[in-house]
Structures are given as structure tokens and as C-alpha cells.
Amino acid sequence: MAYCLLLRHARSSANAAGLLAGWSAGVSLDDTGRAQAQEVVDRLGELPLVRVVTSPLDRCLETVEPLRARLGLDLDLEPDIGEAHYGGWTGRPLVELAKEPLWRTVQSTPSQAVFPPSDEHAHESIATMAQRAVAAIRRIDAQVEAEHGAHAMWLAVSHGDIIKSVVADASATPLDDFQRFVVDPASVSVLRYTPERPFVLRVNDSGPLRPVPQPSTTAPETTPPGDAVVGGGAG
């Protein structure tokens, strides 16, 4: 039952220009994004993170570098939480893509959306993207708990659609409804997987996070792990 923090990369030059970056090379943070990356240190720098896993794309690496330097942790690159492979849509303006029939599928029934092939860029379906991302997050979360205990905290640095799909899975939301979630640049979402069910603790949070209090060894036994507290608990 580790705590999984999902950090979306800060604002990039592609975000500012209204382009679908995908796996395009040379997409870095803009001035606003670099300021957001510094703010991430203030928001997360006091947390006892035991592992930082990141998409290999530059905008994620640039976002987490100030925090990594503060914490002194190594970065684990994980392609399965990398951006969706948008194929022929990669690098194109969003206002242009919004005029294509596939756009409506992405909005209304994303589980059926398959991005067009391209000679330059890999392509995949949104369903495939979600499956690889969810599997990677759940796998790494289990590793963190096995190695560091049930209250360990770890960070995954990724992309908007990736994080939305992971949050949708954790909240038992069908993939066709994952567009209901908003995940802004440099926002944090927090999940906790348990044997019974995942808990969604925060979504699209832009404020400071505090360390989770460790359970007292003298406190009375409460609910079993994974059970929801009836009545909302005592807090």
C-alpha cells in the first residue's frame, strides 16, 4: 500500500504553441515551465520519496531535475509511462486536429481511437496506451512496497493522457470517460493501491503536499487494509 504520486511535466514549448508534442525531439520547458519545475521542489521537496520514475522525454526530465537534485535520488527511466504514440498526429496544431473525424472519437469514445500511422513516429491506440501505463504503475508500485514497506512514497513523472488513464483505472472509470479528468502541467495526483481496491487521494493538485503520518505502534487496530472507513472516519 505504497503512495504513488503522479506528476505531470511542467509547461513545455509545445504546450504554449498549441502543438501535440508526442514523442517529438527537442521539446523543452518554456520559461513558465521552468518556474513550475522550481515550484515542484517547494511542494514535494520535504516528502520522503524513495524512488523517482520518469518518462524518458526531455520535458519530464527537465521538470523533475530540480527535485532530483534536492532529494539526491537517481532517476529510473520508464518508457511505458512515456507519452502516447500519436503517429501522424505528432507535432501538429491542436486547432487543426480538432477538425478531423478522429478528434470526435478521441473525445467521445477514446477506447476506440487509434492514431494514424506515420513514417516518422510510432502510433498506437488510446486503449494500448492506457494498458501499458496502468501495468507499469501497478508493477512499480508493488516493487516499491515490497522493497520499502506499506507506507513508502514514490513519484512517477509523466504526461497528461497517461496520468488521466491511470487515474481512470484507479477510480474504476471506463476509459471512454477518462476525458472527465483534468491534469494540468506540473499538477500532482496521488493514488494508493491496496489488496481490496485503489484509493484516489488527490487529482490535479497544485499545492504543497505533506508527509503522511506513520501509524502509531500503540494505536488501536482500525479497519483492514483496503477497506474504506464507514462514516468517513474520525479525522
Short mmCIF file of C-alpha atoms in Angstrom, two decimals:
data_model
loop_
_atom_site.label_atom_id
_atom_site.label_comp_id
_atom_site.label_asym_id
_atom_site.label_seq_id
_atom_site.Cartn_x
_atom_site.Cartn_y
_atom_site.Cartn_z
CA MET A 1 0.00 0.00 0.00
CA ALA A 2 2.65 2.50 -1.03
CA TYR A 3 1.73 6.04 -2.02
CA CYS A 4 2.08 6.75 -5.73
CA LEU A 5 2.46 10.40 -6.73
CA LEU A 6 1.85 11.17 -10.40
CA LEU A 7 3.46 14.41 -11.56
CA ARG A 8 2.67 15.79 -14.99
CA HIS A 9 5.58 17.59 -16.64
CA ALA A 10 5.59 21.39 -16.43
CA ARG A 11 4.55 23.58 -19.34
CA SER A 12 6.54 22.94 -22.50
CA SER A 13 7.17 24.97 -25.63
CA ALA A 14 4.68 22.71 -27.41
CA ASN A 15 2.01 23.36 -24.76
CA ALA A 16 2.49 27.09 -25.19
CA ALA A 17 2.31 26.81 -29.00
CA GLY A 18 -0.74 24.55 -29.02
CA LEU A 19 1.07 21.63 -30.64
CA LEU A 20 0.63 17.92 -29.94
CA ALA A 21 4.21 17.13 -28.99
CA GLY A 22 4.02 13.36 -28.62
CA TRP A 23 7.49 11.89 -28.95
CA SER A 24 8.86 14.81 -31.00
CA ALA A 25 12.51 15.55 -30.35
CA GLY A 26 13.63 18.87 -28.91
CA VAL A 27 10.53 19.73 -26.88
CA SER A 28 11.71 21.51 -23.72
CA LEU A 29 10.10 23.51 -20.96
CA ASP A 30 9.37 27.17 -21.64
CA ASP A 31 10.05 29.91 -19.08
CA THR A 32 6.76 29.24 -17.31
CA GLY A 33 7.55 25.53 -17.21
CA ARG A 34 10.98 26.10 -15.73
CA ALA A 35 9.43 28.22 -12.99
CA GLN A 36 6.88 25.47 -12.36
CA ALA A 37 9.69 22.91 -12.07
CA GLN A 38 11.30 25.01 -9.34
CA GLU A 39 7.96 25.26 -7.55
CA VAL A 40 7.74 21.46 -7.57
CA VAL A 41 10.77 21.44 -5.25
CA ASP A 42 8.92 23.60 -2.73
CA ARG A 43 5.81 21.43 -2.98
CA LEU A 44 7.42 17.98 -2.86
CA GLY A 45 10.94 18.52 -1.59
CA GLU A 46 10.16 17.57 2.01
CA LEU A 47 8.47 14.29 1.15
CA PRO A 48 10.30 11.05 1.98
CA LEU A 49 10.28 9.79 -1.60
CA VAL A 50 12.11 6.50 -2.03
CA ARG A 51 12.03 6.24 -5.81
CA VAL A 52 11.55 8.55 -8.81
CA VAL A 53 10.46 7.02 -12.10
CA THR A 54 10.08 9.16 -15.20
CA SER A 55 9.10 9.16 -18.83
CA PRO A 56 12.31 9.40 -20.89
CA LEU A 57 11.13 12.52 -22.73
CA ASP A 58 13.05 15.75 -22.14
CA ARG A 59 10.13 17.75 -20.75
CA CYS A 60 9.69 15.22 -17.95
CA LEU A 61 13.41 15.04 -17.20
CA GLU A 62 13.65 18.83 -17.06
CA THR A 63 10.63 19.02 -14.77
CA VAL A 64 11.98 16.60 -12.19
CA GLU A 65 15.67 17.57 -12.28
CA PRO A 66 15.47 20.32 -9.60
CA LEU A 67 13.60 17.94 -7.29
CA ARG A 68 16.02 15.11 -8.03
CA ALA A 69 18.91 17.39 -7.12
CA ARG A 70 17.23 18.30 -3.82
CA LEU A 71 16.49 14.69 -2.88
CA GLY A 72 19.70 13.15 -4.16
CA LEU A 73 17.83 10.29 -5.82
CA ASP A 74 18.61 8.58 -9.10
CA LEU A 75 16.03 8.65 -11.89
CA ASP A 76 14.61 5.44 -13.33
CA LEU A 77 13.57 5.85 -16.97
CA GLU A 78 10.37 4.00 -17.85
CA PRO A 79 9.22 4.13 -21.50
CA ASP A 80 5.85 2.60 -20.58
CA ILE A 81 4.85 5.83 -18.84
CA GLY A 82 6.09 7.85 -21.81
CA GLU A 83 3.70 9.92 -23.88
CA ALA A 84 1.10 8.35 -26.14
CA HIS A 85 2.40 7.42 -29.58
CA TYR A 86 0.35 9.77 -31.71
CA GLY A 87 1.75 8.66 -35.06
CA GLY A 88 0.67 11.01 -37.84
CA TRP A 89 -0.78 13.47 -35.36
CA THR A 90 2.63 14.14 -33.79
CA GLY A 91 3.75 17.75 -33.91
CA ARG A 92 0.56 19.09 -35.47
CA PRO A 93 -1.50 22.05 -34.16
CA LEU A 94 -4.41 21.09 -31.91
CA VAL A 95 -6.75 23.51 -33.70
CA GLU A 96 -6.06 21.63 -36.92
CA LEU A 97 -6.51 18.20 -35.36
CA ALA A 98 -9.83 19.27 -33.84
CA LYS A 99 -11.29 19.42 -37.35
CA GLU A 100 -10.58 15.75 -38.10
CA PRO A 101 -13.18 12.99 -37.58
CA LEU A 102 -10.81 11.09 -35.27
CA TRP A 103 -10.90 14.02 -32.87
CA ARG A 104 -14.54 13.30 -32.04
CA THR A 105 -13.67 9.66 -31.37
CA VAL A 106 -10.89 10.75 -29.02
CA GLN A 107 -13.38 12.96 -27.20
CA SER A 108 -16.44 10.70 -27.09
CA THR A 109 -15.25 7.09 -27.33
CA PRO A 110 -11.49 7.16 -26.76
CA SER A 111 -11.36 3.41 -26.22
CA GLN A 112 -11.97 3.11 -29.96
CA ALA A 113 -9.40 5.69 -31.04
CA VAL A 114 -6.31 4.56 -32.96
CA PHE A 115 -3.85 7.23 -34.01
CA PRO A 116 -2.81 7.21 -37.69
CA PRO A 117 0.46 5.59 -38.78
CA SER A 118 3.46 7.67 -39.73
CA ASP A 119 6.84 7.07 -41.32
CA GLU A 120 8.49 9.13 -38.58
CA HIS A 121 6.57 8.31 -35.42
CA ALA A 122 5.13 5.17 -33.84
CA HIS A 123 1.38 5.04 -33.41
CA GLU A 124 -0.95 3.21 -31.05
CA SER A 125 -4.48 3.20 -29.73
CA ILE A 126 -5.54 5.02 -26.59
CA ALA A 127 -6.50 1.63 -25.15
CA THR A 128 -2.97 0.31 -25.71
CA MET A 129 -1.51 3.47 -24.18
CA ALA A 130 -3.69 3.05 -21.09
CA GLN A 131 -2.89 -0.64 -20.71
CA ARG A 132 0.88 -0.15 -20.78
CA ALA A 133 0.76 2.84 -18.44
CA VAL A 134 -1.51 1.19 -15.86
CA ALA A 135 0.51 -2.02 -15.93
CA ALA A 136 3.76 -0.10 -15.40
CA ILE A 137 2.44 1.97 -12.50
CA ARG A 138 0.94 -1.05 -10.74
CA ARG A 139 4.12 -3.07 -11.26
CA ILE A 140 6.42 -0.36 -9.93
CA ASP A 141 4.09 0.34 -7.01
CA ALA A 142 4.24 -3.32 -5.97
CA GLN A 143 8.04 -3.24 -6.20
CA VAL A 144 8.25 -0.11 -4.04
CA GLU A 145 6.03 -1.63 -1.37
CA ALA A 146 7.96 -4.89 -1.37
CA GLU A 147 11.28 -3.06 -1.01
CA HIS A 148 10.35 -0.14 1.25
CA GLY A 149 7.17 -1.04 3.09
CA ALA A 150 3.49 -0.26 3.06
CA HIS A 151 3.80 3.49 3.69
CA ALA A 152 6.57 4.26 1.22
CA MET A 153 6.10 7.16 -1.19
CA TRP A 154 7.32 7.24 -4.77
CA LEU A 155 6.99 9.59 -7.72
CA ALA A 156 6.15 8.95 -11.37
CA VAL A 157 6.72 11.83 -13.81
CA SER A 158 4.62 11.52 -16.92
CA HIS A 159 2.14 13.13 -19.32
CA GLY A 160 -1.46 14.28 -19.27
CA ASP A 161 -3.15 11.44 -21.13
CA ILE A 162 -1.03 8.86 -19.36
CA ILE A 163 -1.91 10.18 -15.90
CA LYS A 164 -5.59 10.54 -16.82
CA SER A 165 -5.70 6.90 -17.90
CA VAL A 166 -4.03 5.73 -14.67
CA VAL A 167 -6.40 7.79 -12.52
CA ALA A 168 -9.37 6.48 -14.51
CA ASP A 169 -8.28 2.91 -13.88
CA ALA A 170 -7.78 3.55 -10.16
CA SER A 171 -11.23 5.14 -9.86
CA ALA A 172 -12.95 2.37 -11.87
CA THR A 173 -13.86 4.92 -14.53
CA PRO A 174 -14.32 3.46 -18.03
CA LEU A 175 -11.68 4.59 -20.50
CA ASP A 176 -14.43 6.21 -22.56
CA ASP A 177 -14.90 8.64 -19.65
CA PHE A 178 -11.23 9.37 -18.92
CA GLN A 179 -11.54 12.78 -20.55
CA ARG A 180 -13.57 13.86 -17.49
CA PHE A 181 -10.31 14.17 -15.56
CA VAL A 182 -8.20 17.33 -15.76
CA VAL A 183 -4.44 17.01 -15.31
CA ASP A 184 -2.68 20.35 -15.68
CA PRO A 185 1.05 20.90 -16.24
CA ALA A 186 3.04 20.40 -13.01
CA SER A 187 -0.01 19.05 -11.17
CA VAL A 188 0.17 16.07 -8.82
CA SER A 189 -2.31 13.21 -8.45
CA VAL A 190 -1.96 10.71 -5.61
CA LEU A 191 -3.04 7.07 -5.58
CA ARG A 192 -2.78 4.27 -3.07
CA TYR A 193 -3.20 0.69 -4.24
CA THR A 194 -4.47 -1.84 -1.70
CA PRO A 195 -5.42 -5.53 -1.92
CA GLU A 196 -9.10 -4.56 -1.93
CA ARG A 197 -9.13 -1.50 -4.18
CA PRO A 198 -7.09 1.56 -5.18
CA PHE A 199 -7.80 4.81 -3.38
CA VAL A 200 -7.68 8.11 -5.26
CA LEU A 201 -6.37 10.65 -2.74
CA ARG A 202 -5.75 13.70 -4.94
CA VAL A 203 -6.21 14.69 -8.57
CA ASN A 204 -4.73 17.70 -10.39
CA ASP A 205 -3.32 19.17 -7.16
CA SER A 206 -1.08 22.22 -7.43
CA GLY A 207 -0.45 22.87 -3.72
CA PRO A 208 2.18 21.63 -1.26
CA LEU A 209 1.98 18.06 -0.03
CA ARG A 210 2.98 16.97 3.46
CA PRO A 211 4.50 13.66 4.58
CA VAL A 212 1.96 11.02 5.54
CA PRO A 213 1.92 10.36 9.31
CA GLN A 214 3.18 6.88 10.10
CA PRO A 215 0.83 4.64 12.10
CA SER A 216 1.48 4.50 15.82
CA THR A 217 2.54 1.16 17.20
CA THR A 218 0.34 1.81 20.23
CA ALA A 219 -2.77 2.92 18.34
CA PRO A 220 -5.76 0.55 18.37
CA GLU A 221 -6.30 -1.60 15.30
CA THR A 222 -8.60 0.05 12.78
CA THR A 223 -10.04 -1.24 9.52
CA PRO A 224 -8.33 -3.94 7.45
CA PRO A 225 -6.02 -2.73 4.68
CA GLY A 226 -8.05 -1.77 1.63
CA ASP A 227 -11.32 -1.26 3.48
CA ALA A 228 -12.99 2.13 3.27
CA VAL A 229 -13.78 3.81 6.58
CA VAL A 230 -17.53 3.75 7.21
CA GLY A 231 -18.92 7.19 8.06
CA GLY A 232 -15.80 8.98 6.86
CA GLY A 233 -13.57 8.13 9.81
CA ALA A 234 -12.53 10.16 12.81
CA GLY A 235 -10.48 12.79 11.04
#
